[in-house]
Coordinates of N, CA and C and ligand atoms in Angstrom, one line a residue:
M1 N 27.8 -30.9 -15.2 CA 27.8 -32.0 -16.4 C 29.0 -32.5 -16.8
L2 N 29.0 -34.2 -16.6 CA 30.3 -34.6 -16.7 C 30.2 -35.1 -18.6
R3 N 29.2 -36.0 -18.1 CA 28.6 -36.8 -19.4 C 27.4 -37.4 -19.7
T4 N 27.0 -37.6 -21.2 CA 25.4 -38.0 -20.9 C 25.1 -39.5 -22.2
W5 N 24.4 -40.5 -21.6 CA 24.9 -41.9 -22.1 C 22.8 -41.8 -22.9
P6 N 22.6 -41.5 -24.5 CA 21.6 -42.3 -24.7 C 20.7 -43.6 -24.2
V7 N 19.6 -43.4 -23.8 CA 18.9 -44.7 -23.2 C 17.6 -44.7 -24.4
H8 N 16.5 -45.3 -24.3 CA 15.5 -45.8 -24.9 C 15.1 -44.4 -25.3
E9 N 14.0 -44.1 -26.2 CA 13.4 -43.0 -26.4 C 14.2 -42.1 -26.8
A10 N 14.1 -40.9 -25.7 CA 14.5 -39.8 -26.1 C 15.2 -39.6 -24.1
D11 N 15.1 -40.8 -23.6 CA 15.5 -40.0 -22.6 C 17.1 -40.2 -22.3
Q12 N 17.7 -39.4 -21.4 CA 19.0 -39.6 -21.2 C 19.9 -40.2 -19.6
I13 N 20.6 -40.5 -19.4 CA 21.6 -41.0 -18.4 C 22.3 -39.4 -17.9
V14 N 22.8 -38.7 -17.6 CA 23.5 -38.0 -17.2 C 24.3 -37.9 -16.1
S15 N 25.9 -37.8 -16.1 CA 26.7 -38.0 -15.0 C 27.2 -36.2 -14.6
L16 N 26.7 -36.4 -13.2 CA 26.5 -35.2 -12.5 C 27.7 -35.1 -11.4
F17 N 28.8 -33.9 -11.7 CA 29.6 -33.9 -10.5 C 29.2 -32.3 -9.3
T18 N 28.4 -32.7 -8.4 CA 27.9 -32.1 -7.7 C 28.8 -31.6 -6.4
R19 N 28.4 -30.1 -6.1 CA 29.7 -29.4 -5.5 C 29.4 -30.2 -3.5
D20 N 27.7 -30.9 -3.2 CA 27.6 -31.1 -2.4 C 27.7 -32.3 -2.2
Y21 N 27.4 -33.4 -2.9 CA 27.4 -34.6 -2.7 C 28.5 -35.6 -3.8
G22 N 29.1 -34.7 -4.6 CA 29.6 -35.3 -5.4 C 29.4 -36.1 -6.7
K23 N 29.8 -36.4 -7.3 CA 29.7 -37.5 -8.8 C 28.3 -38.4 -8.5
I24 N 27.3 -37.6 -9.1 CA 26.3 -39.2 -8.3 C 25.6 -39.0 -10.2
K25 N 25.1 -39.8 -10.4 CA 24.2 -40.3 -12.4 C 22.9 -40.1 -12.0
G26 N 22.3 -39.7 -13.1 CA 20.7 -40.1 -13.0 C 20.1 -39.8 -14.1
I27 N 19.3 -39.7 -14.2 CA 17.8 -40.5 -15.6 C 17.2 -38.9 -16.3
A28 N 17.6 -38.2 -16.9 CA 16.5 -37.3 -17.8 C 15.6 -37.5 -18.5
K29 N 14.8 -38.3 -18.2 CA 13.6 -38.5 -18.9 C 13.2 -37.5 -20.4
A30 N 13.1 -38.0 -21.5 CA 12.8 -37.1 -22.4 C 13.6 -35.8 -22.9
A31 N 14.6 -36.2 -22.5 CA 15.9 -35.0 -22.1 C 15.8 -34.4 -23.6
A32 N 15.9 -35.3 -24.5 CA 16.3 -34.4 -26.0 C 14.9 -33.7 -26.7
R33 N 13.6 -34.0 -26.5 CA 12.3 -33.5 -26.1 C 12.3 -31.9 -25.5
S34 N 12.6 -32.2 -24.6 CA 12.5 -31.5 -23.5 C 13.3 -29.9 -24.0
R35 N 12.9 -28.9 -24.4 CA 14.2 -28.1 -24.4 C 14.0 -26.8 -23.1
R36 N 12.5 -27.0 -22.5 CA 12.1 -26.1 -21.5 C 13.2 -26.7 -20.4
R37 N 13.0 -28.0 -20.1 CA 14.0 -28.5 -19.1 C 15.3 -28.8 -18.5
F38 N 15.7 -28.9 -19.7 CA 16.6 -29.4 -20.0 C 17.9 -28.6 -21.5
G39 N 17.1 -27.7 -21.5 CA 17.3 -26.8 -23.2 C 19.2 -26.3 -22.7
G40 N 19.6 -27.0 -23.5 CA 21.2 -26.4 -23.9 C 22.0 -26.6 -23.0
A41 N 21.5 -27.3 -21.6 CA 22.6 -27.8 -20.9 C 22.6 -29.5 -20.9
M42 N 23.1 -30.2 -22.1 CA 23.6 -31.1 -22.0 C 24.9 -31.4 -22.5
E43 N 25.7 -31.0 -22.6 CA 26.7 -29.9 -23.1 C 27.5 -30.5 -22.0
A44 N 28.8 -31.1 -22.3 CA 29.4 -31.2 -21.1 C 30.6 -30.1 -20.4
M45 N 30.7 -30.0 -19.2 CA 31.2 -28.6 -18.4 C 30.7 -28.2 -18.9
T46 N 28.7 -28.0 -18.9 CA 28.3 -26.7 -18.4 C 27.6 -27.0 -16.9
H47 N 27.9 -25.5 -16.4 CA 28.1 -25.3 -14.7 C 26.4 -25.0 -14.7
V48 N 25.5 -26.5 -13.8 CA 24.0 -25.9 -13.9 C 23.3 -26.4 -12.4
R49 N 22.5 -25.7 -12.0 CA 21.5 -25.6 -11.3 C 20.5 -26.8 -10.9
A50 N 20.6 -27.9 -10.7 CA 20.1 -28.9 -11.3 C 18.9 -29.3 -9.8
S51 N 17.9 -29.6 -10.2 CA 16.7 -30.2 -9.5 C 16.8 -31.4 -9.8
Y52 N 16.9 -32.7 -8.6 CA 16.7 -33.8 -8.7 C 16.1 -34.2 -7.5
A53 N 15.8 -35.7 -7.9 CA 15.1 -36.5 -6.2 C 15.9 -37.5 -6.3
E54 N 16.1 -38.4 -5.0 CA 16.9 -39.5 -5.0 C 16.1 -40.6 -4.5
K55 N 16.0 -41.3 -4.9 CA 15.0 -42.9 -4.1 C 16.1 -43.4 -3.7
P56 N 15.5 -44.1 -2.3 CA 16.6 -45.4 -1.8 C 16.6 -46.5 -2.6
R57 N 17.8 -46.8 -2.6 CA 17.5 -48.2 -3.2 C 17.8 -47.9 -5.2
Q58 N 18.2 -47.0 -5.5 CA 17.8 -46.7 -6.4 C 19.0 -46.0 -7.3
D59 N 19.8 -46.4 -8.1 CA 21.5 -46.1 -8.4 C 21.1 -44.6 -9.4
L60 N 20.1 -44.3 -10.2 CA 20.0 -43.3 -10.5 C 18.8 -42.3 -10.1
A61 N 19.3 -41.4 -10.2 CA 18.8 -39.9 -9.3 C 17.5 -39.5 -10.8
R62 N 16.3 -39.5 -10.5 CA 15.6 -38.4 -10.9 C 15.6 -36.8 -11.5
L63 N 16.6 -36.3 -12.6 CA 16.7 -35.5 -12.8 C 15.5 -34.2 -13.6
D64 N 14.8 -33.7 -12.7 CA 14.0 -32.9 -13.2 C 14.1 -31.9 -14.3
S65 N 15.1 -31.2 -14.0 CA 15.2 -29.9 -14.1 C 16.6 -29.4 -14.3
F66 N 17.6 -28.6 -15.5 CA 18.5 -27.6 -15.0 C 18.7 -26.4 -15.2
D67 N 19.0 -25.6 -14.7 CA 19.0 -23.9 -14.8 C 20.7 -23.6 -15.3
I68 N 20.8 -23.0 -15.9 CA 22.5 -22.8 -16.7 C 23.1 -22.0 -15.9
V69 N 24.2 -22.1 -15.0 CA 25.3 -21.3 -14.6 C 26.1 -20.8 -15.1
S70 N 27.0 -21.2 -15.7 CA 27.5 -20.6 -17.3 C 27.6 -22.2 -18.2
S71 N 28.0 -21.8 -19.1 CA 27.8 -22.5 -20.4 C 29.3 -22.3 -21.1
P72 N 30.1 -23.5 -21.3 CA 31.2 -23.6 -22.1 C 30.7 -23.1 -23.8
L73 N 29.6 -23.1 -23.7 CA 29.1 -22.6 -25.7 C 29.2 -21.0 -25.4
S74 N 29.3 -20.5 -24.7 CA 29.1 -18.9 -24.5 C 29.9 -18.3 -24.9
A75 N 31.5 -19.0 -25.1 CA 32.5 -18.7 -25.6 C 32.9 -19.5 -27.0
P76 N 33.3 -18.9 -27.6 CA 33.9 -19.1 -29.0 C 35.0 -20.7 -28.6
V77 N 34.6 -21.4 -29.5 CA 35.7 -23.1 -29.0 C 36.2 -23.6 -30.3
D78 N 37.0 -23.9 -30.3 CA 38.2 -24.2 -31.5 C 38.4 -25.8 -31.1
Y79 N 39.4 -26.4 -31.5 CA 39.3 -28.3 -31.3 C 40.3 -28.0 -30.2
A80 N 41.2 -27.2 -29.9 CA 42.2 -27.2 -29.1 C 41.1 -26.9 -27.5
R81 N 40.4 -25.9 -27.5 CA 39.5 -25.6 -26.4 C 38.4 -27.2 -26.5
A82 N 37.8 -27.6 -27.7 CA 37.1 -28.8 -27.2 C 37.5 -30.2 -26.7
A83 N 39.0 -30.2 -27.1 CA 39.7 -31.4 -25.9 C 40.2 -30.9 -25.2
A84 N 40.6 -29.8 -24.1 CA 40.8 -29.5 -23.0 C 39.2 -29.6 -22.3
L85 N 38.8 -28.8 -23.1 CA 37.0 -29.7 -21.9 C 36.6 -31.1 -21.9
A86 N 36.8 -31.4 -22.9 CA 36.9 -33.0 -22.6 C 37.5 -33.6 -22.1
F87 N 38.8 -33.5 -21.4 CA 39.8 -33.7 -21.1 C 39.7 -33.9 -19.4
F88 N 38.9 -32.3 -18.9 CA 38.2 -31.8 -18.0 C 37.3 -33.4 -17.1
A89 N 36.1 -33.4 -18.1 CA 35.0 -34.5 -18.3 C 36.0 -35.6 -18.2
E90 N 36.3 -36.2 -18.8 CA 36.7 -37.2 -18.8 C 37.7 -37.7 -17.3
V91 N 38.7 -36.5 -17.2 CA 38.9 -36.8 -15.8 C 38.1 -37.3 -14.7
L92 N 37.0 -36.7 -14.8 CA 37.2 -36.3 -13.5 C 35.6 -37.4 -13.8
E93 N 35.1 -38.1 -14.5 CA 34.4 -38.9 -15.1 C 35.0 -40.0 -14.1
E94 N 36.4 -40.0 -14.7 CA 37.6 -41.7 -14.1 C 37.8 -41.7 -13.0
T95 N 38.2 -40.7 -12.5 CA 38.8 -40.7 -11.5 C 37.5 -40.3 -10.0
L96 N 36.6 -39.8 -10.0 CA 36.2 -39.6 -9.2 C 34.9 -40.6 -8.2
P97 N 34.9 -41.1 -7.0 CA 34.2 -42.3 -6.5 C 32.5 -41.3 -6.9
D98 N 31.4 -41.8 -7.3 CA 30.4 -41.8 -6.9 C 29.9 -41.3 -5.6
H99 N 28.8 -39.9 -5.3 CA 28.6 -40.0 -3.9 C 29.7 -39.7 -2.7
D100 N 30.8 -38.7 -3.3 CA 32.0 -38.4 -2.2 C 32.3 -37.2 -2.8
P101 N 31.8 -36.2 -1.9 CA 31.7 -34.6 -1.9 C 33.1 -34.1 -1.8
Q102 N 34.0 -34.0 -3.0 CA 34.9 -33.1 -3.6 C 35.0 -31.8 -4.1
D103 N 34.9 -31.0 -2.7 CA 34.9 -29.8 -3.0 C 36.3 -29.2 -3.1
A104 N 37.5 -29.7 -3.0 CA 38.6 -28.9 -3.3 C 38.8 -29.2 -4.8
V105 N 37.7 -30.4 -5.7 CA 38.8 -30.4 -6.9 C 36.9 -30.1 -7.6
F106 N 35.7 -29.5 -6.9 CA 35.0 -28.5 -7.4 C 35.6 -27.1 -8.0
R107 N 36.2 -26.5 -6.8 CA 36.8 -25.4 -7.1 C 37.9 -25.6 -8.0
L108 N 38.6 -26.7 -7.9 CA 39.5 -26.7 -9.1 C 38.8 -26.2 -10.5
L109 N 37.5 -27.5 -10.6 CA 37.4 -27.3 -11.9 C 36.5 -26.1 -12.2
V110 N 36.0 -25.0 -11.5 CA 35.1 -23.7 -12.0 C 36.2 -22.6 -12.1
A111 N 37.5 -23.2 -11.1 CA 38.6 -22.2 -11.8 C 39.3 -22.4 -12.8
V112 N 39.4 -23.6 -13.2 CA 39.9 -23.7 -14.8 C 39.4 -23.3 -16.3
L113 N 38.2 -23.7 -15.7 CA 36.9 -23.4 -16.5 C 36.7 -22.3 -16.7
A114 N 37.0 -21.2 -16.1 CA 37.2 -19.8 -16.2 C 38.5 -19.1 -17.2
H115 N 39.4 -20.0 -16.9 CA 40.8 -19.2 -17.9 C 41.3 -20.3 -19.2
T116 N 40.0 -21.4 -19.1 CA 40.2 -22.3 -20.6 C 39.2 -21.7 -22.2
R117 N 40.5 -20.5 -22.4 CA 39.7 -19.8 -23.4 C 40.6 -20.3 -24.7
V118 N 40.2 -20.2 -26.3 CA 40.7 -20.2 -27.4 C 41.5 -19.7 -26.7
G119 N 43.0 -20.1 -27.3 CA 44.3 -19.3 -27.4 C 45.1 -19.5 -25.6
T120 N 44.2 -20.0 -24.8 CA 45.2 -20.1 -23.8 C 44.4 -21.1 -23.0
V121 N 44.9 -22.8 -23.8 CA 44.1 -23.9 -23.0 C 45.1 -24.7 -22.2
W122 N 46.4 -24.5 -22.4 CA 47.8 -25.5 -22.2 C 48.2 -25.1 -20.3
M123 N 47.6 -23.7 -20.3 CA 48.0 -23.4 -18.5 C 46.7 -24.4 -18.1
P124 N 45.5 -23.9 -18.2 CA 44.4 -24.7 -17.3 C 44.4 -26.3 -17.9
V125 N 45.0 -26.5 -18.6 CA 45.1 -28.1 -18.6 C 46.2 -28.5 -17.7
T126 N 47.5 -27.8 -17.8 CA 48.1 -28.7 -16.7 C 48.1 -28.2 -15.9
Y127 N 47.4 -27.2 -15.2 CA 47.1 -27.3 -13.9 C 46.3 -27.7 -13.4
F128 N 45.0 -28.7 -14.0 CA 44.5 -29.4 -13.7 C 44.6 -30.8 -13.7
A129 N 45.5 -30.9 -14.6 CA 46.0 -32.4 -14.4 C 46.8 -32.5 -13.1
L130 N 47.8 -31.8 -13.0 CA 48.8 -31.8 -11.8 C 47.6 -31.5 -10.6
W131 N 46.8 -30.7 -10.5 CA 46.3 -30.8 -9.0 C 45.4 -31.7 -9.1
T132 N 45.0 -32.4 -10.0 CA 44.0 -33.6 -9.7 C 44.8 -34.6 -9.3
T133 N 45.5 -34.8 -9.9 CA 46.8 -36.2 -9.4 C 47.2 -35.5 -7.8
K134 N 47.4 -34.5 -7.6 CA 47.5 -33.9 -6.1 C 46.1 -33.9 -5.1
L135 N 45.5 -34.2 -5.9 CA 44.0 -33.7 -4.6 C 43.8 -35.6 -4.8
M136 N 44.2 -36.6 -5.5 CA 43.6 -37.9 -5.5 C 44.2 -38.8 -4.7
G137 N 45.4 -37.5 -4.5 CA 46.4 -38.5 -3.3 C 47.8 -39.1 -4.3
W138 N 48.0 -38.6 -5.5 CA 48.8 -39.5 -6.0 C 49.9 -39.1 -6.6
L139 N 50.5 -38.3 -6.4 CA 51.6 -36.9 -6.3 C 52.3 -36.9 -5.4
P140 N 53.6 -37.9 -5.4 CA 54.4 -37.8 -4.0 C 55.2 -36.3 -4.4
E141 N 55.8 -36.4 -3.4 CA 57.0 -35.1 -3.1 C 57.8 -34.9 -4.8
L142 N 57.4 -33.7 -4.8 CA 58.2 -33.5 -6.5 C 60.0 -33.3 -6.1
G143 N 60.1 -32.4 -4.9 CA 61.5 -32.4 -5.1 C 63.0 -33.0 -4.7
G144 N 62.7 -34.2 -4.4 CA 63.2 -35.6 -4.2 C 62.9 -36.2 -5.1
C145 N 64.0 -37.3 -5.2 CA 63.9 -38.4 -5.9 C 63.6 -39.4 -4.8
V146 N 62.1 -40.0 -5.4 CA 61.2 -40.8 -4.7 C 62.3 -42.4 -4.0
Q147 N 63.0 -43.0 -4.2 CA 64.1 -43.4 -4.0 C 65.2 -43.2 -3.1
C148 N 65.8 -42.4 -3.1 CA 67.1 -42.3 -1.9 C 67.1 -40.7 -1.8
G149 N 65.7 -39.9 -1.9 CA 65.9 -38.8 -1.3 C 66.0 -37.6 -2.1
A150 N 67.1 -37.7 -2.8 CA 68.1 -36.6 -3.0 C 67.6 -35.2 -4.2
P151 N 68.4 -34.4 -3.5 CA 67.4 -33.2 -4.2 C 67.5 -33.3 -5.6
L152 N 66.0 -32.7 -6.2 CA 66.4 -32.5 -7.7 C 66.1 -31.5 -8.8
A153 N 66.1 -30.5 -8.4 CA 66.1 -28.9 -8.3 C 68.0 -28.2 -9.4
G154 N 67.1 -28.1 -10.1 CA 68.5 -27.3 -11.1 C 68.5 -28.5 -12.0
G155 N 68.1 -29.6 -12.1 CA 68.5 -29.9 -13.2 C 67.7 -31.0 -13.8
P156 N 67.9 -32.4 -14.3 CA 66.7 -32.4 -15.2 C 66.3 -33.6 -14.1
A157 N 64.7 -34.7 -14.1 CA 64.1 -35.5 -13.1 C 63.9 -36.4 -14.3
Y158 N 63.7 -37.6 -13.2 CA 63.3 -38.8 -14.4 C 62.0 -39.0 -14.1
Y159 N 61.2 -39.7 -14.8 CA 59.9 -40.1 -14.3 C 59.4 -41.4 -15.4
H160 N 58.5 -43.0 -14.6 CA 58.8 -43.9 -15.6 C 57.2 -44.2 -15.5
P161 N 56.2 -44.8 -16.8 CA 54.8 -45.2 -16.7 C 54.3 -45.8 -15.4
L162 N 55.3 -47.0 -14.9 CA 54.9 -47.8 -13.9 C 55.0 -47.4 -12.8
S163 N 56.0 -46.0 -12.0 CA 56.0 -45.4 -10.8 C 55.3 -43.8 -10.5
D164 N 55.2 -43.9 -9.1 CA 54.7 -42.4 -9.3 C 55.9 -41.8 -8.3
G165 N 55.7 -40.1 -8.8 CA 56.9 -39.8 -8.5 C 58.2 -39.4 -9.3
L166 N 59.2 -39.1 -8.9 CA 60.1 -38.4 -9.4 C 61.9 -39.2 -9.1
F167 N 62.5 -39.2 -10.5 CA 64.0 -40.3 -9.6 C 65.0 -39.2 -10.2
C168 N 66.3 -39.9 -9.2 CA 67.3 -38.8 -9.9 C 68.0 -39.8 -11.0
A169 N 68.9 -38.8 -11.2 CA 69.8 -39.9 -13.2 C 70.3 -41.0 -12.8
P170 N 71.0 -41.1 -11.4 CA 71.2 -42.7 -10.8 C 69.9 -43.8 -10.8
H171 N 69.1 -43.4 -10.0 CA 68.2 -44.4 -10.0 C 67.2 -44.1 -11.1
R172 N 67.0 -43.5 -12.0 CA 65.7 -43.4 -12.9 C 66.1 -44.8 -14.3
R173 N 64.6 -45.7 -14.2 CA 64.6 -46.9 -14.5 C 64.5 -46.6 -16.3
A174 N 64.7 -47.8 -16.9 CA 65.1 -48.2 -18.2 C 63.8 -47.7 -19.0
G175 N 63.8 -46.9 -19.7 CA 62.2 -46.3 -20.5 C 61.6 -45.3 -19.3
S176 N 62.4 -44.6 -18.9 CA 62.3 -43.5 -18.3 C 62.2 -41.9 -19.1
S177 N 61.2 -41.3 -19.3 CA 61.3 -39.6 -19.5 C 61.9 -39.1 -18.8
T178 N 62.0 -37.4 -19.0 CA 62.6 -36.5 -18.4 C 61.7 -35.1 -18.0
L179 N 62.2 -34.3 -17.0 CA 61.0 -33.7 -16.5 C 62.2 -32.4 -16.7
C180 N 62.2 -31.3 -17.8 CA 63.1 -30.6 -16.9 C 62.8 -29.5 -16.2
A181 N 64.3 -29.4 -15.6 CA 64.5 -28.5 -14.3 C 63.3 -27.6 -14.6
E182 N 63.3 -26.4 -15.7 CA 62.3 -25.8 -15.7 C 60.9 -25.9 -15.3
S183 N 60.4 -27.3 -16.0 CA 58.9 -27.7 -15.7 C 58.8 -27.6 -14.2
Q184 N 60.6 -29.1 -13.6 CA 60.0 -28.9 -12.6 C 59.8 -28.0 -11.5
A185 N 60.2 -26.5 -11.7 CA 60.1 -25.1 -11.2 C 58.5 -24.7 -11.0
L186 N 58.0 -25.3 -12.5 CA 56.5 -24.5 -12.8 C 55.7 -25.2 -11.7
A187 N 56.4 -26.6 -11.4 CA 55.2 -27.8 -11.0 C 55.2 -27.3 -9.4
A188 N 56.2 -26.6 -9.1 CA 56.1 -26.2 -7.4 C 55.3 -24.9 -7.0
R189 N 55.7 -23.6 -8.7 CA 54.9 -22.7 -8.5 C 53.4 -23.1 -8.4
I190 N 53.1 -23.6 -9.5 CA 51.3 -24.6 -9.8 C 51.0 -24.8 -8.6
V191 N 51.8 -25.8 -7.2 CA 50.7 -26.3 -6.5 C 50.7 -25.4 -5.4
R192 N 51.5 -23.9 -5.7 CA 51.5 -23.0 -4.5 C 51.0 -21.7 -4.6
S193 N 50.5 -21.7 -6.1 CA 49.0 -20.5 -6.7 C 48.1 -21.2 -7.1
P194 N 47.4 -19.1 -7.0 CA 46.0 -19.6 -7.8 C 46.1 -20.0 -9.2
V195 N 45.4 -20.6 -9.8 CA 45.0 -20.4 -11.4 C 44.7 -18.8 -11.6
P196 N 44.5 -17.9 -11.5 CA 44.5 -16.4 -12.0 C 46.6 -15.9 -11.8
A197 N 46.7 -16.8 -10.8 CA 48.0 -15.8 -10.8 C 49.3 -16.3 -12.0
L198 N 48.6 -17.3 -12.3 CA 49.7 -17.9 -13.6 C 48.9 -17.6 -15.1
A199 N 47.4 -16.8 -15.0 CA 47.2 -16.8 -16.8 C 47.6 -15.7 -17.3
G200 N 48.8 -14.6 -16.9 CA 48.6 -13.3 -17.1 C 50.1 -13.7 -18.4
E201 N 50.8 -15.3 -17.9 CA 51.8 -15.6 -18.7 C 51.5 -16.0 -19.8
P202 N 52.4 -16.2 -20.9 CA 52.0 -17.3 -22.4 C 52.5 -18.2 -22.0
W203 N 51.7 -19.2 -22.9 CA 51.6 -20.6 -22.3 C 51.8 -21.6 -23.8
P204 N 52.9 -21.2 -24.9 CA 52.9 -21.9 -26.1 C 52.6 -23.5 -25.3
R205 N 51.9 -24.7 -26.5 CA 52.0 -25.6 -26.4 C 53.0 -26.1 -26.1
Q206 N 53.9 -26.0 -26.5 CA 55.4 -26.8 -25.6 C 55.7 -26.7 -24.2
R207 N 55.4 -25.1 -23.7 CA 55.8 -25.1 -22.2 C 54.8 -26.1 -21.7
A208 N 56.0 -26.5 -20.8 CA 55.7 -27.8 -19.7 C 55.3 -29.0 -20.1
A209 N 55.0 -29.5 -21.5 CA 54.5 -30.7 -22.1 C 55.0 -31.7 -21.5
D210 N 56.5 -31.6 -21.3 CA 56.5 -33.0 -20.3 C 56.0 -33.2 -19.0
L211 N 55.9 -31.6 -18.4 CA 55.0 -32.0 -16.9 C 53.6 -32.8 -17.3
R212 N 52.7 -32.3 -18.5 CA 51.5 -32.7 -18.7 C 52.0 -33.9 -19.0
R213 N 52.6 -34.5 -19.7 CA 52.6 -35.8 -20.1 C 53.5 -36.7 -18.7
F214 N 54.2 -36.4 -18.1 CA 53.7 -37.2 -16.5 C 52.7 -36.8 -15.6
T215 N 51.7 -36.0 -15.6 CA 50.7 -36.5 -15.1 C 50.1 -36.8 -15.5
I216 N 49.8 -37.0 -17.2 CA 48.5 -37.9 -17.1 C 49.4 -39.1 -17.3
Q217 N 50.4 -39.6 -17.3 CA 50.6 -40.7 -17.2 C 50.1 -41.5 -15.7
A218 N 50.5 -40.1 -14.7 CA 49.9 -40.3 -13.3 C 48.7 -40.9 -13.8
L219 N 47.9 -40.6 -13.5 CA 46.6 -40.7 -13.6 C 45.9 -41.7 -14.2
E220 N 46.5 -42.3 -15.6 CA 45.9 -43.1 -16.6 C 46.8 -44.7 -15.7
R221 N 47.9 -44.0 -15.4 CA 48.5 -45.2 -14.4 C 47.1 -45.8 -13.1
H222 N 46.6 -45.0 -12.6 CA 46.1 -45.0 -11.7 C 44.3 -45.5 -11.7
I223 N 43.7 -45.2 -12.9 CA 42.4 -45.6 -13.3 C 42.8 -46.2 -14.0
D224 N 43.8 -47.1 -14.5 CA 43.9 -48.1 -15.1 C 43.7 -48.3 -16.8
R225 N 43.9 -47.4 -17.4 CA 43.4 -47.4 -18.4 C 43.9 -45.9 -19.4
R226 N 43.5 -45.8 -20.5 CA 44.0 -44.4 -21.5 C 42.8 -43.7 -21.0
L227 N 42.9 -42.6 -21.0 CA 42.5 -40.9 -21.4 C 42.1 -40.7 -23.2
L228 N 40.9 -41.4 -23.7 CA 40.9 -40.7 -24.6 C 41.0 -39.3 -25.5
S229 N 40.8 -38.3 -24.5 CA 41.1 -36.6 -24.8 C 42.2 -37.0 -24.6
A230 N 43.2 -37.5 -23.9 CA 44.9 -36.9 -23.6 C 45.1 -37.6 -24.8
L231 N 44.9 -38.3 -25.5 CA 45.2 -38.9 -27.1 C 44.9 -37.8 -27.5
A232 N 43.9 -36.8 -27.8 CA 43.6 -35.5 -28.5 C 44.7 -34.4 -28.5
L233 N 44.9 -34.6 -27.3 CA 45.5 -33.5 -26.6 C 46.9 -33.7 -27.3
R234 N 47.7 -35.2 -27.6 CA 48.6 -35.0 -27.6 C 48.7 -35.4 -28.7
R235 N 47.6 -35.3 -29.7 CA 47.9 -35.2 -31.0 C 47.7 -33.5 -31.4
L236 N 47.6 -32.6 -30.6 CA 48.1 -31.4 -31.2 C 49.3 -30.6 -30.4
G237 N 50.3 -32.0 -30.4 CA 51.7 -32.3 -29.7 C 52.2 -31.5 -28.8
A238 N 50.6 -32.0 -27.6 CA 51.2 -31.3 -26.2 C 51.3 -33.0 -25.6
Ligands
LIG1 ZN1 67.7 -41.7 -6.1

């Protein structure tokens, strides 16, 4: 479940990211009143088994009921965890086209959700931001300068709000930001490691903050708007 919009009476429009059919939108009639059919499942990032029917020539599916597979509210929530969950939901709502199955993105989401706990949000947020950028096809090879191909490992690299990828020092543009060598190495590990492989490490909010800014900037450039949830994460110092 990505998000809901109230419509007239107690009806709600719901955006769902389904494993088999990608993102779909449907209408849940009387959802605000019917706890029996939708009870407790209208929270963003709730994993549900949805019963619904699609009709030809209609934009909205008819949602009949949800069974909760897992709810983000079954574990404690603080401001940082709520901001991380809102970030996952907003990124997917904004980047996924309707009716386009994205099995790799679905598996990414399930994996990061399992590790997004109070006190451990920065690893899953960083992992999700980098991998979403990659799966959308917006992440060039990070090992070299996108302009001249010079290898970047070992020193700082530079990124710019209007360009994909990283630049060497001679090719950095005015207004660039720095991605430190440690964060570049971490990005390379994230790309070749499953989520659990990184879960045992300490991730204070300062760790890879530059990598999060780099990937969030790439996402915002491609959807052509700012992510409100990224602003909330930034207020937390990340
Ligand atoms: Zn260069």
